[in-house]
CSV table of C-alpha atoms in Angstrom, one decimal:
chain,number,residue,atom,x,y,z
A,1,ASP,CA,29.3,32.1,0.3
A,2,GLU,CA,26.6,34.6,1.1
A,3,MET,CA,23.3,34.9,2.9
A,4,ASN,CA,20.4,37.2,2.0
A,5,LEU,CA,17.4,38.1,4.2
A,6,HIS,CA,14.2,39.9,3.2
A,7,VAL,CA,12.2,41.1,6.1
A,8,PRO,CA,8.4,41.6,5.3
A,9,GLN,CA,7.4,45.1,6.5
A,10,THR,CA,3.6,44.8,6.5
A,11,GLU,CA,1.0,42.2,7.5
A,12,GLU,CA,-0.1,41.8,3.9
A,13,THR,CA,3.5,41.0,2.8
A,14,ARG,CA,3.8,38.5,5.6
A,15,ALA,CA,0.6,36.8,4.6
A,16,GLU,CA,1.7,36.7,0.9
A,17,ILE,CA,5.1,35.2,1.7
A,18,LYS,CA,3.6,32.7,4.1
A,19,GLU,CA,1.2,31.6,1.3
A,20,LEU,CA,3.9,31.4,-1.4
A,21,CYS,CA,6.8,29.9,0.6
A,22,LEU,CA,5.0,27.5,3.0
A,23,VAL,CA,6.4,24.0,2.2
A,24,PRO,CA,3.0,22.1,2.3
A,25,ASN,CA,1.6,24.5,-0.3
A,26,ASN,CA,4.4,23.6,-2.7
A,27,ILE,CA,4.1,19.8,-2.5
A,28,VAL,CA,2.1,19.7,-5.8
A,29,SER,CA,3.3,21.9,-8.6
A,30,PRO,CA,0.8,23.6,-11.0
A,31,GLN,CA,3.5,23.4,-13.7
A,32,LYS,CA,3.3,19.6,-14.1
A,33,ASN,CA,0.1,18.9,-12.1
A,34,GLY,CA,2.0,16.4,-9.9
A,35,PRO,CA,3.9,16.3,-6.6
A,36,LEU,CA,7.4,17.7,-6.5
A,37,MET,CA,8.1,15.8,-3.2
A,38,GLY,CA,8.0,12.1,-2.6
A,39,ILE,CA,9.6,9.4,-0.5
A,40,VAL,CA,13.2,8.6,-1.5
A,41,GLN,CA,16.2,6.3,-0.8
A,42,ASP,CA,16.0,4.4,2.6
A,43,SER,CA,12.4,5.3,3.3
A,44,LEU,CA,11.4,4.1,-0.2
A,45,ALA,CA,13.3,0.8,0.1
A,46,GLY,CA,11.9,0.4,3.6
A,47,VAL,CA,8.2,0.9,2.7
A,48,TYR,CA,8.7,-1.6,-0.2
A,49,LYS,CA,10.2,-4.1,2.2
A,50,LEU,CA,7.6,-3.5,4.9
A,51,CYS,CA,4.7,-4.2,2.4
A,52,ARG,CA,6.0,-7.6,1.5
A,53,ARG,CA,3.9,-10.6,2.3
A,54,ASP,CA,6.6,-12.2,4.4
A,55,THR,CA,7.0,-9.3,6.7
A,56,PHE,CA,5.5,-9.9,10.2
A,57,ILE,CA,5.9,-7.8,13.3
A,58,ASP,CA,5.7,-8.7,17.0
A,59,LYS,CA,3.5,-6.9,19.6
A,60,GLU,CA,6.3,-4.9,21.2
A,61,LEU,CA,7.5,-3.4,17.9
A,62,VAL,CA,3.9,-2.7,16.8
A,63,GLN,CA,3.3,-0.7,20.0
A,64,ASN,CA,6.4,1.3,19.4
A,65,LEU,CA,5.5,1.9,15.7
A,66,MET,CA,2.1,3.1,16.6
A,67,LEU,CA,3.6,6.1,18.5
A,68,TRP,CA,4.9,7.4,15.1
A,69,VAL,CA,1.5,7.2,13.4
A,70,PRO,CA,0.1,10.7,12.9
A,71,ASN,CA,-3.3,11.3,14.6
A,72,TRP,CA,-3.4,7.7,16.1
A,73,ASP,CA,-6.6,7.0,17.9
A,74,GLY,CA,-5.0,4.6,20.4
A,75,VAL,CA,-6.5,1.5,18.9
A,76,ILE,CA,-4.1,-1.3,17.8
A,77,PRO,CA,-5.6,-3.3,14.9
A,78,GLN,CA,-6.4,-7.1,15.2
A,79,PRO,CA,-3.3,-9.2,14.5
A,80,ALA,CA,-3.3,-11.1,11.3
A,81,ILE,CA,-1.9,-14.2,13.1
A,82,LEU,CA,-3.1,-15.1,16.6
A,83,LYS,CA,-1.3,-18.4,17.3
A,84,PRO,CA,1.3,-19.4,18.4
A,85,ARG,CA,2.1,-15.7,19.0
A,86,PRO,CA,0.3,-12.6,17.7
A,87,ARG,CA,1.8,-11.2,14.6
A,88,TRP,CA,0.9,-8.1,12.5
A,89,THR,CA,1.7,-7.8,8.8
A,90,GLY,CA,3.6,-4.8,7.4
A,91,LYS,CA,0.6,-4.0,5.2
A,92,GLN,CA,-1.5,-3.5,8.4
A,93,ILE,CA,1.1,-1.0,9.8
A,94,ILE,CA,1.2,1.0,6.5
A,95,SER,CA,-2.6,1.0,6.4
A,96,MET,CA,-2.5,2.9,9.8
A,97,VAL,CA,-0.7,5.8,8.1
A,98,ILE,CA,-2.8,5.9,4.9
A,99,PRO,CA,-5.8,8.3,5.5
A,100,PRO,CA,-9.3,6.5,5.3
A,101,GLU,CA,-10.3,8.9,2.5
A,102,ILE,CA,-7.8,7.4,0.1
A,103,SER,CA,-8.7,4.7,-2.4
A,104,LEU,CA,-6.4,3.7,-5.2
A,105,TYR,CA,-6.3,0.9,-7.8
A,106,SER,CA,-3.3,0.5,-10.1
A,107,LYS,CA,-2.4,-2.3,-12.6
A,108,GLU,CA,0.9,-1.8,-14.3
A,109,ASP,CA,0.8,-5.0,-16.4
A,110,LYS,CA,-1.9,-7.2,-17.8
A,111,LEU,CA,-0.5,-10.1,-15.9
A,112,ASP,CA,-0.7,-8.3,-12.5
A,113,ASN,CA,-2.9,-10.0,-10.1
A,114,PRO,CA,-3.4,-10.2,-6.3
A,115,ARG,CA,-2.2,-13.8,-6.1
A,116,HIS,CA,1.3,-12.6,-6.9
A,117,ASP,CA,0.9,-9.4,-4.9
A,118,ALA,CA,1.3,-7.5,-8.2
A,119,GLY,CA,-0.5,-4.3,-8.9
A,120,LEU,CA,-1.9,-2.2,-6.1
A,121,LEU,CA,-5.3,-1.8,-4.3
A,122,ILE,CA,-6.0,0.6,-1.5
A,123,GLN,CA,-9.6,0.5,-0.3
A,124,SER,CA,-10.6,3.3,2.1
A,125,GLY,CA,-7.1,3.6,3.6
A,126,GLU,CA,-6.6,-0.2,3.8
A,127,LEU,CA,-3.7,-1.7,1.7
A,128,MET,CA,-5.3,-4.8,0.3
A,129,TYR,CA,-2.5,-6.1,-1.9
A,130,GLY,CA,0.5,-4.8,-3.8
A,131,LEU,CA,3.8,-3.2,-2.9
A,132,LEU,CA,4.3,0.5,-2.4
A,133,LYS,CA,7.1,1.8,-4.7
A,134,LYS,CA,8.3,5.0,-6.4
A,135,LYS,CA,5.2,5.1,-8.7
A,136,SER,CA,2.8,5.1,-5.7
A,137,VAL,CA,4.7,7.0,-2.9
A,138,GLY,CA,7.3,8.9,-4.9
A,139,ALA,CA,7.0,12.3,-6.6
A,140,ALA,CA,4.6,10.9,-9.3
A,141,ALA,CA,1.3,12.1,-10.5
A,142,GLY,CA,-1.7,10.0,-9.5
A,143,GLY,CA,0.1,8.5,-6.5
A,144,ILE,CA,-0.9,8.5,-2.8
A,145,ILE,CA,0.7,11.9,-2.1
A,146,HIS,CA,-1.1,13.5,-5.0
A,147,LEU,CA,-4.4,11.9,-3.8
A,148,CYS,CA,-3.8,13.1,-0.2
A,149,TYR,CA,-3.2,16.6,-1.5
A,150,ASN,CA,-6.3,16.7,-3.6
A,151,GLU,CA,-8.6,15.0,-0.9
A,152,LEU,CA,-7.2,16.4,2.3
A,153,GLY,CA,-5.3,19.5,1.2
A,154,PRO,CA,-1.6,20.5,1.8
A,155,GLU,CA,-1.6,19.6,5.5
A,156,GLY,CA,-3.0,16.1,4.8
A,157,ALA,CA,-0.3,15.4,2.2
A,158,MET,CA,2.4,16.6,4.7
A,159,ALA,CA,1.0,14.4,7.5
A,160,PHE,CA,1.2,11.4,5.2
A,161,LEU,CA,4.7,12.2,4.1
A,162,ASN,CA,5.9,12.7,7.6
A,163,GLY,CA,4.0,9.7,9.1
A,164,VAL,CA,5.0,7.1,6.5
A,165,GLN,CA,8.7,8.1,6.7
A,166,GLN,CA,8.8,8.1,10.5
A,167,VAL,CA,7.1,4.7,10.8
A,168,VAL,CA,9.2,3.1,8.1
A,169,THR,CA,12.5,4.6,9.3
A,170,TYR,CA,11.8,3.3,12.8
A,171,TRP,CA,10.9,-0.2,11.5
A,172,LEU,CA,14.0,-0.2,9.3
A,173,LEU,CA,16.1,0.8,12.3
A,174,ASN,CA,14.9,-2.3,14.1
A,175,THR,CA,15.0,-4.7,11.1
A,176,GLY,CA,18.1,-3.5,9.3
A,177,PHE,CA,18.9,-3.2,5.6
A,178,SER,CA,22.4,-3.4,4.2
A,179,ILE,CA,23.8,-4.3,0.8
A,180,GLY,CA,27.0,-6.3,0.5
A,181,ILE,CA,29.3,-8.0,-2.0
A,182,GLY,CA,27.2,-11.2,-1.6
A,183,ASP,CA,24.2,-9.4,-3.3
A,184,THR,CA,26.2,-9.2,-6.5
A,185,VAL,CA,27.6,-12.8,-6.7
A,186,PRO,CA,25.7,-15.0,-9.2
A,187,ASP,CA,25.5,-18.8,-8.9
A,188,LYS,CA,27.7,-21.1,-11.0
A,189,ALA,CA,24.9,-22.0,-13.5
A,190,THR,CA,24.3,-18.2,-14.1
A,191,ILE,CA,28.0,-17.6,-14.6
A,192,ASN,CA,28.2,-20.3,-17.3
A,193,LYS,CA,25.0,-18.9,-19.0
A,194,ILE,CA,26.5,-15.4,-19.1
A,195,GLN,CA,29.7,-16.8,-20.6
A,196,GLU,CA,27.7,-18.7,-23.3
A,197,HIS,CA,25.8,-15.5,-24.3
A,198,ILE,CA,29.1,-13.5,-24.5
A,199,ASP,CA,30.9,-16.3,-26.6
A,200,GLU,CA,27.9,-16.6,-28.9
A,201,HIS,CA,27.8,-12.9,-29.8
A,202,LYS,CA,31.6,-12.6,-30.0
A,203,ALA,CA,31.5,-15.4,-32.5
A,204,GLU,CA,28.8,-13.4,-34.4
A,205,VAL,CA,31.1,-10.4,-34.4
A,206,ALA,CA,34.0,-12.5,-35.7
A,207,ARG,CA,31.8,-13.8,-38.5
A,208,LEU,CA,30.8,-10.2,-39.4
A,209,THR,CA,34.5,-9.1,-39.4
A,210,ALA,CA,35.4,-12.0,-41.7
A,211,GLN,CA,32.6,-11.0,-44.1
A,212,ALA,CA,33.6,-7.3,-44.1
A,213,THR,CA,37.3,-8.2,-44.7
A,214,ALA,CA,36.4,-10.5,-47.6
A,215,ASN,CA,34.1,-7.7,-49.0
A,216,GLU,CA,31.1,-10.0,-48.7
A,217,LEU,CA,29.1,-7.8,-46.3
A,218,GLU,CA,26.0,-6.4,-48.0
A,219,ALA,CA,25.3,-2.7,-47.1
A,220,LEU,CA,22.0,-1.8,-45.5
A,221,PRO,CA,19.7,0.7,-47.2
A,222,GLY,CA,21.1,4.3,-46.7
A,223,MET,CA,24.4,3.1,-45.3
A,224,ASN,CA,27.9,2.2,-46.6
A,225,VAL,CA,29.6,-1.1,-45.8
A,226,ARG,CA,31.6,0.4,-42.8
A,227,ALA,CA,28.4,1.9,-41.2
A,228,THR,CA,26.5,-1.4,-41.8
A,229,PHE,CA,29.4,-3.3,-40.1
A,230,GLU,CA,29.4,-1.0,-37.1
A,231,ASN,CA,25.6,-1.1,-36.8
A,232,LYS,CA,25.5,-5.0,-36.9
A,233,VAL,CA,28.4,-5.3,-34.4
A,234,SER,CA,26.8,-2.9,-31.9
A,235,MET,CA,23.5,-4.8,-32.2
A,236,ALA,CA,25.2,-8.1,-31.5
A,237,LEU,CA,27.2,-6.8,-28.5
A,238,ASN,CA,24.1,-5.0,-27.0
A,239,MET,CA,22.2,-8.3,-27.4
A,240,ALA,CA,25.0,-10.1,-25.4
A,241,ARG,CA,24.6,-7.5,-22.6
A,242,ASP,CA,20.8,-7.7,-22.6
A,243,GLN,CA,20.6,-11.5,-22.6
A,244,ALA,CA,23.3,-11.8,-19.9
A,245,GLY,CA,21.5,-9.2,-17.8
A,246,THR,CA,18.2,-11.0,-18.2
A,247,SER,CA,19.8,-14.3,-17.1
A,248,THR,CA,21.3,-12.5,-14.0
A,249,MET,CA,18.0,-10.9,-13.0
A,250,LYS,CA,16.2,-14.2,-13.2
A,251,SER,CA,18.8,-15.9,-11.0
A,252,LEU,CA,18.7,-13.3,-8.2
A,253,LYS,CA,16.1,-13.8,-5.5
A,254,ASP,CA,13.4,-11.3,-4.6
A,255,SER,CA,14.9,-10.9,-1.1
A,256,ASN,CA,18.2,-9.7,-2.7
A,257,ASN,CA,18.9,-6.2,-1.3
A,258,ALA,CA,20.2,-4.8,-4.7
A,259,VAL,CA,17.0,-6.1,-6.4
A,260,THR,CA,14.9,-4.6,-3.6
A,261,MET,CA,16.5,-1.2,-4.2
A,262,ALA,CA,16.1,-1.4,-8.0
A,263,ASP,CA,12.5,-2.7,-7.8
A,264,SER,CA,11.3,-0.1,-5.2
A,265,GLY,CA,12.9,2.7,-7.2
A,266,SER,CA,15.0,4.0,-4.3
A,267,LYS,CA,18.4,3.6,-6.1
A,268,GLY,CA,19.8,2.0,-9.2
A,269,SER,CA,18.2,-0.1,-11.9
A,270,SER,CA,18.4,-3.6,-13.4
A,271,ILE,CA,21.1,-2.4,-15.8
A,272,ASN,CA,23.3,-1.4,-12.8
A,273,ILE,CA,22.8,-4.8,-11.2
A,274,SER,CA,23.6,-6.7,-14.5
A,275,GLN,CA,26.8,-4.5,-14.8
A,276,MET,CA,27.9,-5.4,-11.3
A,277,THR,CA,27.0,-9.1,-11.7
A,278,ALA,CA,27.1,-10.1,-15.4
A,279,LEU,CA,29.1,-7.8,-17.7
A,280,VAL,CA,29.7,-4.0,-18.1
A,281,GLY,CA,29.0,-4.2,-21.9
A,282,GLN,CA,29.8,-2.0,-24.9
A,283,GLN,CA,31.0,1.5,-24.1
A,284,ILE,CA,29.4,4.1,-26.4
A,285,VAL,CA,30.9,7.5,-27.2
A,286,GLU,CA,28.7,9.9,-29.2
A,287,GLY,CA,26.5,7.0,-30.4
A,288,LYS,CA,29.5,5.0,-31.7
A,289,ARG,CA,32.0,2.4,-30.4
A,290,ILE,CA,35.2,3.8,-29.0
A,291,PRO,CA,37.0,5.4,-32.0
A,292,PHE,CA,40.6,4.9,-33.0
A,293,GLY,CA,42.9,7.6,-31.5
A,294,PHE,CA,46.6,7.7,-32.0
A,295,LYS,CA,48.0,5.5,-34.9
A,296,TYR,CA,44.8,3.6,-35.8
A,297,ARG,CA,44.2,2.0,-32.5
A,298,THR,CA,42.3,2.8,-29.2
A,299,LEU,CA,45.2,1.8,-26.8
A,300,PRO,CA,48.9,0.8,-27.3
A,301,HIS,CA,48.0,-2.7,-26.2
A,302,PHE,CA,46.2,-3.4,-29.5
A,303,THR,CA,47.5,-3.9,-33.0
A,304,LYS,CA,46.7,-1.4,-35.8
A,305,ASP,CA,43.2,-1.6,-37.4
A,306,ASP,CA,41.9,-4.0,-34.7
A,307,TYR,CA,38.1,-4.0,-35.0
A,308,SER,CA,37.5,-6.8,-32.4
A,309,PRO,CA,35.0,-6.1,-29.5
A,310,GLU,CA,37.8,-5.7,-26.9
A,311,ALA,CA,39.7,-3.2,-29.0
A,312,ARG,CA,36.7,-1.0,-29.5
A,313,GLY,CA,35.4,-0.8,-26.0
A,314,PHE,CA,33.5,-4.0,-25.2
A,315,VAL,CA,34.0,-4.9,-21.5
A,316,GLU,CA,33.1,-8.6,-21.0
A,317,ASN,CA,33.8,-8.7,-17.3
A,318,SER,CA,31.5,-7.4,-14.6
A,319,TYR,CA,32.5,-4.8,-11.9
A,320,LEU,CA,32.6,-7.8,-9.5
A,321,ARG,CA,35.2,-9.7,-11.6
A,322,GLY,CA,37.2,-6.5,-12.3
């Protein structure tokens, strides 16, 4: 709608503006002592995929990828597999982009260990084990970008950001990455398990409704009977969603593209996947179930004073089932 231009008049002003507005100088913010910029979306999903143990790259693609490595010295590393054909791992390619001054050790969970490729270890620029995800290459304090900025300055951080994105994007262009409806379809055993969880907790809600109707429901401390009923029903329905979601996530393979996106932090989360695959779950408005509107009901399809899960905003189908 409009454009403004300020033209610096003196050399001092030019120097000041260059110092204040230069992008590399603003990678790390003094406000939060962490990077404001990080790798996102396709590059983030790509770097996660590239670091997997089952990623191997042939000589032709490795030579093409090397051209995108910043300050490459012209030496291709030894292949991880020599016979029957030379193959390089994705970790070797990423290690070419990480500066040799960088060392990083991260253990998110007590159970993380190198055998499962969990956690992260970078030793003098070599990625030993682990997968690069949002925590390590995103806009997060203590990640690789933050370390590059501290150790090598703004230009070093910018070189890493540019290099890793160019290498990963070129590799992804050759490998491909797409998400389809097949990534959200659970197997038959999982569908049955999801239905069991839903039926179990709907029966629990029916039992609570019968208790409340018969005036047998005991009020919780600091609540009346109606608030107690709503609280217990919400807990039961949330439990149904969580258990169904857990069953779904366990059934999906690591190679599933939706899981790759959620795990890497590029887009979505496990809740989004469980809503697509298992069930959407209870809809909450202002911390409560959907309230009654016109004539003591939520929609004309329901009878008056219907407190059942469906009548108060519980969606037991997934987005896939409609």
